[in-house]
GROMACS .gro file of N, CA and C in nm:
model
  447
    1UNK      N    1   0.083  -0.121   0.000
    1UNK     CA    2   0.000   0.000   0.000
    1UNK      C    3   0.086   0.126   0.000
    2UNK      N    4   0.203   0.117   0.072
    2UNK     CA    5   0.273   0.246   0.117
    2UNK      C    6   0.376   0.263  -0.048
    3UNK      N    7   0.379   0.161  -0.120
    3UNK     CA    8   0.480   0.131  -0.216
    3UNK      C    9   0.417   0.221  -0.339
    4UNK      N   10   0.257   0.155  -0.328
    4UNK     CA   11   0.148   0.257  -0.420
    4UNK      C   12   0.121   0.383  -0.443
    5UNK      N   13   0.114   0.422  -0.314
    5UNK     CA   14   0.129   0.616  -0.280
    5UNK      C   15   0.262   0.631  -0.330
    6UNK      N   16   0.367   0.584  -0.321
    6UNK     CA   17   0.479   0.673  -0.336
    6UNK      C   18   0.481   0.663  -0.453
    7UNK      N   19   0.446   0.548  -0.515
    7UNK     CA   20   0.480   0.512  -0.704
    7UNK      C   21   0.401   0.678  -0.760
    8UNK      N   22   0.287   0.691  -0.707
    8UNK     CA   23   0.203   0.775  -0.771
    8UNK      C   24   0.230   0.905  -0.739
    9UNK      N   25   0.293   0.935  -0.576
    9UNK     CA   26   0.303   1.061  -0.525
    9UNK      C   27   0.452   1.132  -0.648
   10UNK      N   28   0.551   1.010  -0.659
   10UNK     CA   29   0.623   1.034  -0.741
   10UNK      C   30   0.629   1.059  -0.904
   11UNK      N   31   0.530   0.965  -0.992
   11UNK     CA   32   0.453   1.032  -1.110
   11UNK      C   33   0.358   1.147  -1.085
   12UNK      N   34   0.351   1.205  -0.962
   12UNK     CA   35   0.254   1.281  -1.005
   12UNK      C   36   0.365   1.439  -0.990
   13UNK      N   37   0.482   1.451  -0.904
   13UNK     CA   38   0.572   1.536  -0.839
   13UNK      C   39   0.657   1.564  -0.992
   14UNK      N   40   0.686   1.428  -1.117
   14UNK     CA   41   0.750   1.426  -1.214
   14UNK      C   42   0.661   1.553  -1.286
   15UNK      N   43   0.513   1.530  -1.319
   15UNK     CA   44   0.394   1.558  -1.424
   15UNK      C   45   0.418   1.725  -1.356
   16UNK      N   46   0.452   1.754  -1.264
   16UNK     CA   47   0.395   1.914  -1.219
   16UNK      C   48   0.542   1.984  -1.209
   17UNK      N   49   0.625   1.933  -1.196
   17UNK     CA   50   0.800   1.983  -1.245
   17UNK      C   51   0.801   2.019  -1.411
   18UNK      N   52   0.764   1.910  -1.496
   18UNK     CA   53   0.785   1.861  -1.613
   18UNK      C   54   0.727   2.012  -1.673
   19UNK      N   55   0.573   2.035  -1.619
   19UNK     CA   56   0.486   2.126  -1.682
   19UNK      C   57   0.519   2.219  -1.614
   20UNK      N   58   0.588   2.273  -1.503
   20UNK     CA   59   0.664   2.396  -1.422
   20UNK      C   60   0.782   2.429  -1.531
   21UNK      N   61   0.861   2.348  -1.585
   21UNK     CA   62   0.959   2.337  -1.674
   21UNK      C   63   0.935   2.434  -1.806
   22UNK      N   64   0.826   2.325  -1.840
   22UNK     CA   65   0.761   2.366  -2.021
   22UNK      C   66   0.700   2.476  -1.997
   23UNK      N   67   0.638   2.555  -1.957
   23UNK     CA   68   0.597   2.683  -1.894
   23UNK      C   69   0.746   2.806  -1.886
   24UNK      N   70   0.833   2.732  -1.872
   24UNK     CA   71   1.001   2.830  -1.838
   24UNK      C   72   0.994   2.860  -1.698
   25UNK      N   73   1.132   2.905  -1.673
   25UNK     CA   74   1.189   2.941  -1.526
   25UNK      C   75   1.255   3.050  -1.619
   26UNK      N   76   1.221   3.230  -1.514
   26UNK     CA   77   1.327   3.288  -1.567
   26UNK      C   78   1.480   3.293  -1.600
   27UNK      N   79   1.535   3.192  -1.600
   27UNK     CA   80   1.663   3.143  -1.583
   27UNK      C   81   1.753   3.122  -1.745
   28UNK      N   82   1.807   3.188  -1.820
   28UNK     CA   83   1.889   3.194  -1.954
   28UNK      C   84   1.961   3.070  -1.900
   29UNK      N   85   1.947   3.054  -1.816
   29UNK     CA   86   2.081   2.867  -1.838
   29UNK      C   87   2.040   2.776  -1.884
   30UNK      N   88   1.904   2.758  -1.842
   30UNK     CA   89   1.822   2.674  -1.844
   30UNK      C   90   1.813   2.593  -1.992
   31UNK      N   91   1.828   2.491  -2.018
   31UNK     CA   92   1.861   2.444  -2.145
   31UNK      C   93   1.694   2.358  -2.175
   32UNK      N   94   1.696   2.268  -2.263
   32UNK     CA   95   1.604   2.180  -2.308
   32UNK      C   96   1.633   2.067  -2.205
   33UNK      N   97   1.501   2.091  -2.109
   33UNK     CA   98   1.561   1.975  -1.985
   33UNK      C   99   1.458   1.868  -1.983
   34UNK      N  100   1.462   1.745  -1.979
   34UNK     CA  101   1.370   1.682  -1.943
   34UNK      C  102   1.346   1.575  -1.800
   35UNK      N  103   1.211   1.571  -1.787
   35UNK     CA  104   1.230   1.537  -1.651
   35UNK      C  105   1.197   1.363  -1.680
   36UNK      N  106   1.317   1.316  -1.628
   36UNK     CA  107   1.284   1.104  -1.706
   36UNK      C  108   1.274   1.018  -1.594
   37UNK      N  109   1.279   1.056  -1.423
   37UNK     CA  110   1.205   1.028  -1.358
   37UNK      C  111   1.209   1.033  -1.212
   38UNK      N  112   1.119   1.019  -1.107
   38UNK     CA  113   1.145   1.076  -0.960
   38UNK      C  114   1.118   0.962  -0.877
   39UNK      N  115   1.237   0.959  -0.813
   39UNK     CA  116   1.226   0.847  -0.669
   39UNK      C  117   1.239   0.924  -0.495
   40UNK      N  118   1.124   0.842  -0.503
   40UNK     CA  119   1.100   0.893  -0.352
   40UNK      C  120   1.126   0.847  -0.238
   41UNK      N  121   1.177   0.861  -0.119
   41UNK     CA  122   1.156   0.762   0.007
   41UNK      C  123   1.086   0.727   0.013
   42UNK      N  124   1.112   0.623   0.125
   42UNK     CA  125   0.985   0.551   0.204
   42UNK      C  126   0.899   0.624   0.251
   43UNK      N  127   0.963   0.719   0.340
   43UNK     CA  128   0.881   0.837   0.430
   43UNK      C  129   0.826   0.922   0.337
   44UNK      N  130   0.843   0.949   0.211
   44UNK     CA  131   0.833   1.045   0.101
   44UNK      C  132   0.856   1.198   0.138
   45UNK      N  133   0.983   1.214   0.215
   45UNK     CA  134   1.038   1.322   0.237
   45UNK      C  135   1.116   1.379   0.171
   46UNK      N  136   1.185   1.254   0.061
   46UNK     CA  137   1.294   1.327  -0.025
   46UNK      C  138   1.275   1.249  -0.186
   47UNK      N  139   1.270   1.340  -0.272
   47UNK     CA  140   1.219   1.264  -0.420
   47UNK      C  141   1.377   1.312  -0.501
   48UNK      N  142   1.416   1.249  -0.571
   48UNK     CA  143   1.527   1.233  -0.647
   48UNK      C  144   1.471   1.262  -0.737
   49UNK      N  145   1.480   1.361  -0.873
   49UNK     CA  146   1.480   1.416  -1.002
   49UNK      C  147   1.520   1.411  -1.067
   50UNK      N  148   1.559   1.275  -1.190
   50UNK     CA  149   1.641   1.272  -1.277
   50UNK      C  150   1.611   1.343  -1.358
   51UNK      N  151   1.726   1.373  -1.463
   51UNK     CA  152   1.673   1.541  -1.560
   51UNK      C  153   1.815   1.437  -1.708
   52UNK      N  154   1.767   1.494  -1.790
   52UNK     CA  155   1.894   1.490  -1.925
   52UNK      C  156   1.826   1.611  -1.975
   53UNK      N  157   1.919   1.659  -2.039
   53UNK     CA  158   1.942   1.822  -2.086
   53UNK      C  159   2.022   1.779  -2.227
   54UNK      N  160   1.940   1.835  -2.340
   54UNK     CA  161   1.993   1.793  -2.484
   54UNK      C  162   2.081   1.893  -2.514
   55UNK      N  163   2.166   1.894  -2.533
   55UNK     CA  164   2.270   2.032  -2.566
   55UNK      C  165   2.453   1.943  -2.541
   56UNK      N  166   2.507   2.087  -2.545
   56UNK     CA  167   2.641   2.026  -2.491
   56UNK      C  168   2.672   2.035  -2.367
   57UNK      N  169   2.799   2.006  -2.368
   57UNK     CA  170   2.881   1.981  -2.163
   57UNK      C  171   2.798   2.117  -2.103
   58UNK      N  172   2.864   2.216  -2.158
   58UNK     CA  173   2.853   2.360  -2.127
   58UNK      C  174   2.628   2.329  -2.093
   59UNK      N  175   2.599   2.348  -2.221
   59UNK     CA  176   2.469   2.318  -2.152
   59UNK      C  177   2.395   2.274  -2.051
   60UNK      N  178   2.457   2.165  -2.018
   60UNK     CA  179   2.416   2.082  -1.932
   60UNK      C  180   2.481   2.136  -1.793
   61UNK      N  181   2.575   2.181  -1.757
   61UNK     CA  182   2.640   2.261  -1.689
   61UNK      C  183   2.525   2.401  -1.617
   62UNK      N  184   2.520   2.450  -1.742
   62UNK     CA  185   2.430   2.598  -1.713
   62UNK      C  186   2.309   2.536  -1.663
   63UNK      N  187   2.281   2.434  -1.729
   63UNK     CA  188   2.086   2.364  -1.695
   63UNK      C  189   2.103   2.313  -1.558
   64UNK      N  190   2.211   2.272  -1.488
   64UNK     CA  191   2.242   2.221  -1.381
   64UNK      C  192   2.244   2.305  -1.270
   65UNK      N  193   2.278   2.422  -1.309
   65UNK     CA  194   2.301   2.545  -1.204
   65UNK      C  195   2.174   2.623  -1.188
   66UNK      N  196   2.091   2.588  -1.274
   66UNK     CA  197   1.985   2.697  -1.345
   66UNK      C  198   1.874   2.600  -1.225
   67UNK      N  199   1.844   2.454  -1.249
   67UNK     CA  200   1.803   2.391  -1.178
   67UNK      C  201   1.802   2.379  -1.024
   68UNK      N  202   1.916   2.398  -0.958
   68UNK     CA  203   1.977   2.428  -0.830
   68UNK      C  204   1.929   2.513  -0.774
   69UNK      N  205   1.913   2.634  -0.875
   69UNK     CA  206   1.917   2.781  -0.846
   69UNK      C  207   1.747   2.760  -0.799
   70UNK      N  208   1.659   2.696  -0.881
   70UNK     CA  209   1.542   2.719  -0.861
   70UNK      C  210   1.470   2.626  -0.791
   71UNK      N  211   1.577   2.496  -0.737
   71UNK     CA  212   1.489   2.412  -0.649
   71UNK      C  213   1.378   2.466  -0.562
   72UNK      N  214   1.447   2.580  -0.476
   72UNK     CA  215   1.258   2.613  -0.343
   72UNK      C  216   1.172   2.641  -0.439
   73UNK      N  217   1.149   2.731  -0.577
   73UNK     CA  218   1.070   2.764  -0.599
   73UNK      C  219   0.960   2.647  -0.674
   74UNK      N  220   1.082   2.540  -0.729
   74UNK     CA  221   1.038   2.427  -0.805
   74UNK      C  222   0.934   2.346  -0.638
   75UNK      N  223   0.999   2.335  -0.561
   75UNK     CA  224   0.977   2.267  -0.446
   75UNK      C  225   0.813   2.325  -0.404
   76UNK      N  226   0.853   2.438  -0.361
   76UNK     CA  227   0.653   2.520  -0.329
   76UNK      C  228   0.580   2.494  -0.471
   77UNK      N  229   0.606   2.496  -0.580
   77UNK     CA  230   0.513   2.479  -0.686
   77UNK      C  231   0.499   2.317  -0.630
   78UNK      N  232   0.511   2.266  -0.611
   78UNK     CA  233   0.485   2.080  -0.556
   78UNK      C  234   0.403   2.062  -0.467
   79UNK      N  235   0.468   2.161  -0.330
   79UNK     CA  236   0.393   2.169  -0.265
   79UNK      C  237   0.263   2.226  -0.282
   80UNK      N  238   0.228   2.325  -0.364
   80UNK     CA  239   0.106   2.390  -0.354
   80UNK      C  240   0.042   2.299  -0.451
   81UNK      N  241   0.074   2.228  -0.514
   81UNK     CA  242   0.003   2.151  -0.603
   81UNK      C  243   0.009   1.982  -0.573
   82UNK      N  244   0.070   1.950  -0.473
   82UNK     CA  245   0.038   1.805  -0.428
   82UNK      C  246  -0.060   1.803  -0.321
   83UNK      N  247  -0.095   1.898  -0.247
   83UNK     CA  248  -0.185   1.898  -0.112
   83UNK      C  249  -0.148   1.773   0.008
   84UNK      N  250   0.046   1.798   0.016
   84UNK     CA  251   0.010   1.701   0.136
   84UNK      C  252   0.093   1.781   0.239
   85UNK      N  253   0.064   1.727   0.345
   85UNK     CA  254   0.120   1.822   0.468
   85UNK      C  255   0.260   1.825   0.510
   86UNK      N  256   0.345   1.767   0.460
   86UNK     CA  257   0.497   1.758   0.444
   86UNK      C  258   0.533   1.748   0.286
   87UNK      N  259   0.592   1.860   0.257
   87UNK     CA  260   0.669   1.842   0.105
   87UNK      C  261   0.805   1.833   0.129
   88UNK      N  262   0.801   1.685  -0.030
   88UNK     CA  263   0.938   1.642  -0.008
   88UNK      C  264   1.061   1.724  -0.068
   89UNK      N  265   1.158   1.725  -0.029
   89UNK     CA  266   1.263   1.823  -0.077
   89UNK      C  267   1.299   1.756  -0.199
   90UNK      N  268   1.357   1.856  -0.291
   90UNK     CA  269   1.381   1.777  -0.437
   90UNK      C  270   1.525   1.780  -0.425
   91UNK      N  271   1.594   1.715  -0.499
   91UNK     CA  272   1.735   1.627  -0.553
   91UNK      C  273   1.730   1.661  -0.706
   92UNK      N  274   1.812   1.736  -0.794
   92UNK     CA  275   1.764   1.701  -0.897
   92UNK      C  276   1.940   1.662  -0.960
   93UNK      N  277   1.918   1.587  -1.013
   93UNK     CA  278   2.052   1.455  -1.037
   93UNK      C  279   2.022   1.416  -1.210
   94UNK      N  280   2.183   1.446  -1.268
   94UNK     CA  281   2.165   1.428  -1.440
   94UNK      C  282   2.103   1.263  -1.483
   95UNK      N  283   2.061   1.235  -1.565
   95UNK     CA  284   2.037   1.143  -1.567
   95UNK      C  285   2.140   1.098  -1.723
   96UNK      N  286   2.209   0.996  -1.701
   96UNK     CA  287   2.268   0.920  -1.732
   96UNK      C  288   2.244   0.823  -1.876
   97UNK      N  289   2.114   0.841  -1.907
   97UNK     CA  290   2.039   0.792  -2.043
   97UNK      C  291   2.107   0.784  -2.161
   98UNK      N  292   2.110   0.902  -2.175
   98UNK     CA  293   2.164   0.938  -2.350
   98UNK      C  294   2.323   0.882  -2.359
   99UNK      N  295   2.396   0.897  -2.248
   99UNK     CA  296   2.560   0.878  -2.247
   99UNK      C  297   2.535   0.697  -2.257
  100UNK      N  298   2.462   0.657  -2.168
  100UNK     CA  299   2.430   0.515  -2.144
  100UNK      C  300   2.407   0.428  -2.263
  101UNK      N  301   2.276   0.506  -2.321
  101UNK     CA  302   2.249   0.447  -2.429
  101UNK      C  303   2.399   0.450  -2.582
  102UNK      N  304   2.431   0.542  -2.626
  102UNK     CA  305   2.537   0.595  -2.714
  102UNK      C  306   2.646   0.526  -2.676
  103UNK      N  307   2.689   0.439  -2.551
  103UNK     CA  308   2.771   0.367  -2.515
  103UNK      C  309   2.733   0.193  -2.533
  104UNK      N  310   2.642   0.179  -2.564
  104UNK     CA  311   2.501   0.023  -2.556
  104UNK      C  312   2.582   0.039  -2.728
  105UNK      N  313   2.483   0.191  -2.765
  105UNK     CA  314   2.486   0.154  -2.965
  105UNK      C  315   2.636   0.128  -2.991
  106UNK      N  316   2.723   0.197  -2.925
  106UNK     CA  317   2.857   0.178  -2.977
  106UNK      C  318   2.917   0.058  -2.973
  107UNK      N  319   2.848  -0.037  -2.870
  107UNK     CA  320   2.952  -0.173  -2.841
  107UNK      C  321   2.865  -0.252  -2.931
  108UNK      N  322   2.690  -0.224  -2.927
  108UNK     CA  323   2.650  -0.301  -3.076
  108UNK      C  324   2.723  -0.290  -3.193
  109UNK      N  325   2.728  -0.197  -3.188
  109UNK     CA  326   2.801  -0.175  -3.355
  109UNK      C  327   2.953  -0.244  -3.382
  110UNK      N  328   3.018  -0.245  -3.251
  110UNK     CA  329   3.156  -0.293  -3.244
  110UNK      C  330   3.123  -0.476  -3.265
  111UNK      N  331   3.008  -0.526  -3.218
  111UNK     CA  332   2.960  -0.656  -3.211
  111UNK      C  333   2.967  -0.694  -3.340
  112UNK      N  334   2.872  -0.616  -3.398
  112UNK     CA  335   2.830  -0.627  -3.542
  112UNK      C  336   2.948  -0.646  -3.631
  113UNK      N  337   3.025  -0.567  -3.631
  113UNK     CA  338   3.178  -0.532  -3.684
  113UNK      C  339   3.224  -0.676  -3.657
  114UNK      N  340   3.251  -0.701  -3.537
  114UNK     CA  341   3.354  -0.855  -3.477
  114UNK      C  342   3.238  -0.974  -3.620
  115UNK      N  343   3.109  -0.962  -3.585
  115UNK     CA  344   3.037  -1.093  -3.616
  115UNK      C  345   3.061  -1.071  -3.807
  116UNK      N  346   3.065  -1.005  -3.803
  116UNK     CA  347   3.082  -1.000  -3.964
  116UNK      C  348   3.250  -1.051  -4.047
  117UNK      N  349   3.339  -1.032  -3.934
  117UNK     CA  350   3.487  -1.031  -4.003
  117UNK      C  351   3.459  -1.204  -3.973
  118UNK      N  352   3.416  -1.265  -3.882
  118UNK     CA  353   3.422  -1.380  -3.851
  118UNK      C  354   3.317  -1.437  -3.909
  119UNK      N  355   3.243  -1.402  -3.975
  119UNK     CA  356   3.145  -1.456  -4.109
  119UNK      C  357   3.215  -1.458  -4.238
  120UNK      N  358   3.254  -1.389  -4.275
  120UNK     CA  359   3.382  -1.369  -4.362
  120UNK      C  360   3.487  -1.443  -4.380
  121UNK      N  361   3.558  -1.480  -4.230
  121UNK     CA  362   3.654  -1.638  -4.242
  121UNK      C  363   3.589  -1.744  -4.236
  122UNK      N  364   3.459  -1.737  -4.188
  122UNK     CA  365   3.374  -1.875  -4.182
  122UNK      C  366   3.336  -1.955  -4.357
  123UNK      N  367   3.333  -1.823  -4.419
  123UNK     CA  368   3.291  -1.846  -4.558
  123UNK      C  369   3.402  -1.919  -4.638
  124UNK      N  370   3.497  -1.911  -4.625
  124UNK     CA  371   3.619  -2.030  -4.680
  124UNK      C  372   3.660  -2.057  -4.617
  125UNK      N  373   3.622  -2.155  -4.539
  125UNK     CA  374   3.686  -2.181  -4.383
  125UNK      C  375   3.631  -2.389  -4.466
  126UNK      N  376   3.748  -2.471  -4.448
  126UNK     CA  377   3.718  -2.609  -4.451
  126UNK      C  378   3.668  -2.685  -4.338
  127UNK      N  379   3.624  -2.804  -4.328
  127UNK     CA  380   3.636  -2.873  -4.179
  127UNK      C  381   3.772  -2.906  -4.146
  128UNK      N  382   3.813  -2.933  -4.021
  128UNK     CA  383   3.915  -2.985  -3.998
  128UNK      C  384   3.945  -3.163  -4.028
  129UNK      N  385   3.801  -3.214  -4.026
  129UNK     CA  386   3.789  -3.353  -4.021
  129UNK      C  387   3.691  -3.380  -4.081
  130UNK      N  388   3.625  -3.459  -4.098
  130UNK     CA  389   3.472  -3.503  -4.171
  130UNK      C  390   3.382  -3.396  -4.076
  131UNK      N  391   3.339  -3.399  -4.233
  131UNK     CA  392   3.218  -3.275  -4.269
  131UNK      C  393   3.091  -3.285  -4.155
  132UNK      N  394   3.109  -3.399  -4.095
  132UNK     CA  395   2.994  -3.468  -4.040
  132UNK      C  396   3.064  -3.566  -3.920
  133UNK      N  397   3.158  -3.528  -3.783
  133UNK     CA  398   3.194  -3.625  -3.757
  133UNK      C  399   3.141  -3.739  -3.646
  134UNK      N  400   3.013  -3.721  -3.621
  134UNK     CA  401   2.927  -3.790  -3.542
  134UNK      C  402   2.896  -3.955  -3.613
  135UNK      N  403   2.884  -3.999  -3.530
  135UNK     CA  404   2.892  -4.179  -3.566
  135UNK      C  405   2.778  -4.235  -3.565
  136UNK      N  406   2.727  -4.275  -3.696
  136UNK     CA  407   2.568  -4.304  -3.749
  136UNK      C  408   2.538  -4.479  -3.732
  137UNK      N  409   2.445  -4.443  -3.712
  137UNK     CA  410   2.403  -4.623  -3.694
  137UNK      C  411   2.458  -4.666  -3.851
  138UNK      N  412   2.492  -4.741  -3.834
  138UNK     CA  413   2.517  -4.797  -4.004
  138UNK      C  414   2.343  -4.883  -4.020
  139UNK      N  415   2.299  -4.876  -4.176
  139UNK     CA  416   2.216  -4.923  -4.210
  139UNK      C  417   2.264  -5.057  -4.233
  140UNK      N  418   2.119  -5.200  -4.245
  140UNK     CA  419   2.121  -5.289  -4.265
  140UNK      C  420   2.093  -5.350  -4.387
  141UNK      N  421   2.208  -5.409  -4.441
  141UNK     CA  422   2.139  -5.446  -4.551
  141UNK      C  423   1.995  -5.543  -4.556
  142UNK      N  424   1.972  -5.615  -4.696
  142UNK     CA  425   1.810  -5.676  -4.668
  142UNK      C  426   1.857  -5.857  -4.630
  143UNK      N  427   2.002  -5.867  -4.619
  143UNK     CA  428   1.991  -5.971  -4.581
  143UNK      C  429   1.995  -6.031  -4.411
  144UNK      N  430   2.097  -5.873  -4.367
  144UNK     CA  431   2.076  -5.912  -4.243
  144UNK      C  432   1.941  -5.823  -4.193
  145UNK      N  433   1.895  -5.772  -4.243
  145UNK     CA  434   1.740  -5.714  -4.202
  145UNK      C  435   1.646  -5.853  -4.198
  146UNK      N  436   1.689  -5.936  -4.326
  146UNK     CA  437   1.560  -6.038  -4.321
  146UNK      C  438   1.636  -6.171  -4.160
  147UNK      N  439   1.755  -6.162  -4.127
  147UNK     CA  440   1.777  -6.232  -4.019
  147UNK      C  441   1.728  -6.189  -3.886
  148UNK      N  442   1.763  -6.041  -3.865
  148UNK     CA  443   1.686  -5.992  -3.788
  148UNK      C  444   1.543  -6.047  -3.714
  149UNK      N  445   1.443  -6.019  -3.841
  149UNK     CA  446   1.284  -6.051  -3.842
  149UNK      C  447   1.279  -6.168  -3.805
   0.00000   0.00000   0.00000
C-alpha cells in the first residue's frame, strides 16, 4: 500500500515539475531539460529528479546550475500543487540515459563489426575432419534385415 502512494506521489511530483519546466523558469541557463524520472523515500520526504538536458557539456552545466538555483521555488510549486502536509525536498541529479544508451549503440556496432569479419573467415573456412563427424548407426542391408525378423 505504502509502495502505491509513493509510485504515484512520485509520477505525479514528475507531471507538475515537467509542466513547471515547459511553462520556463526565468533562468537563460536553463537548457532543453527533461524530466525522465522521480524516486522517492519511504517516508516520502525526499524525491530524487532525474533530468537529461539535450545540448552540450557547457549546456548541461548551465541547466544544472539553473536547476539548483530554482529548487525552493520548483519545491513550493509541488507543494502547492500536491496537497500534502509535508513536502518532499527535491534532488535534482543528471540522468545518465543518452551517455548510457550511445555507449550500448557503440559496443553493438563494435559486435556487429567482430560478427561480420568472422562470417567472412567462416565463408572459406574447410572442416578440420569429416564434414559430419558424429557416428551413425550404419544401415542394414536386406539380408541381415531379413535375419533380424
Amino acid at each position: 500500500m505504502a509502495g502505491e502512494r509513493q509510485g504515484r506521489l512520485s509520477d505525479r511530483v514528475r507531471v507538475i515539475i515537467a509542466e513547471r519546466l515547459d511553462k520556463g523558469l526565468r533562468d537563460p541557463r536553463l537548457g532543453f531539460v527533461t524530466i525522465t524520472d522521480v524516486r522517492m523515500t519511504g517516508d516520502l520526504q525526499h524525491a530524487s529528479v532525474f533530468y537529461t538536458v539535450y545540448g552540450s557539456d557547457q549546456e548541461r552545466a548551465d541547466s544544472a546550475a539553473a536547476l539548483k538555483a530554482a529548487t525552493g521555488m520548483l519545491r513550493s510549486e509541488v507543494g502547492k500543487r500536491l496537497g500534502v502536509r509535508l513536502v518532499p525536498t527535491l534532488e535534482f541529479i543528471p540522468d545518465a540515459l543518452p551517455e548510457n544508451a550511445d555507449h550500448i549503440s557503440s559496443l553493438l556496432r563494435e559486435a556487429h563489426e567482430r560478427d561480420a569479419a568472422v562470417a567472412g573467415l567462416a565463408a572459406g573456412a574447410a572442416y578440420a575432419g569429416d564434414e559430419d563427424p558424429y557416428v551413425k548407426p550404419r544401415e542394414l542391408d536386406e539380408d541381415e534385415a531379413d535375419e533380424r525378423a
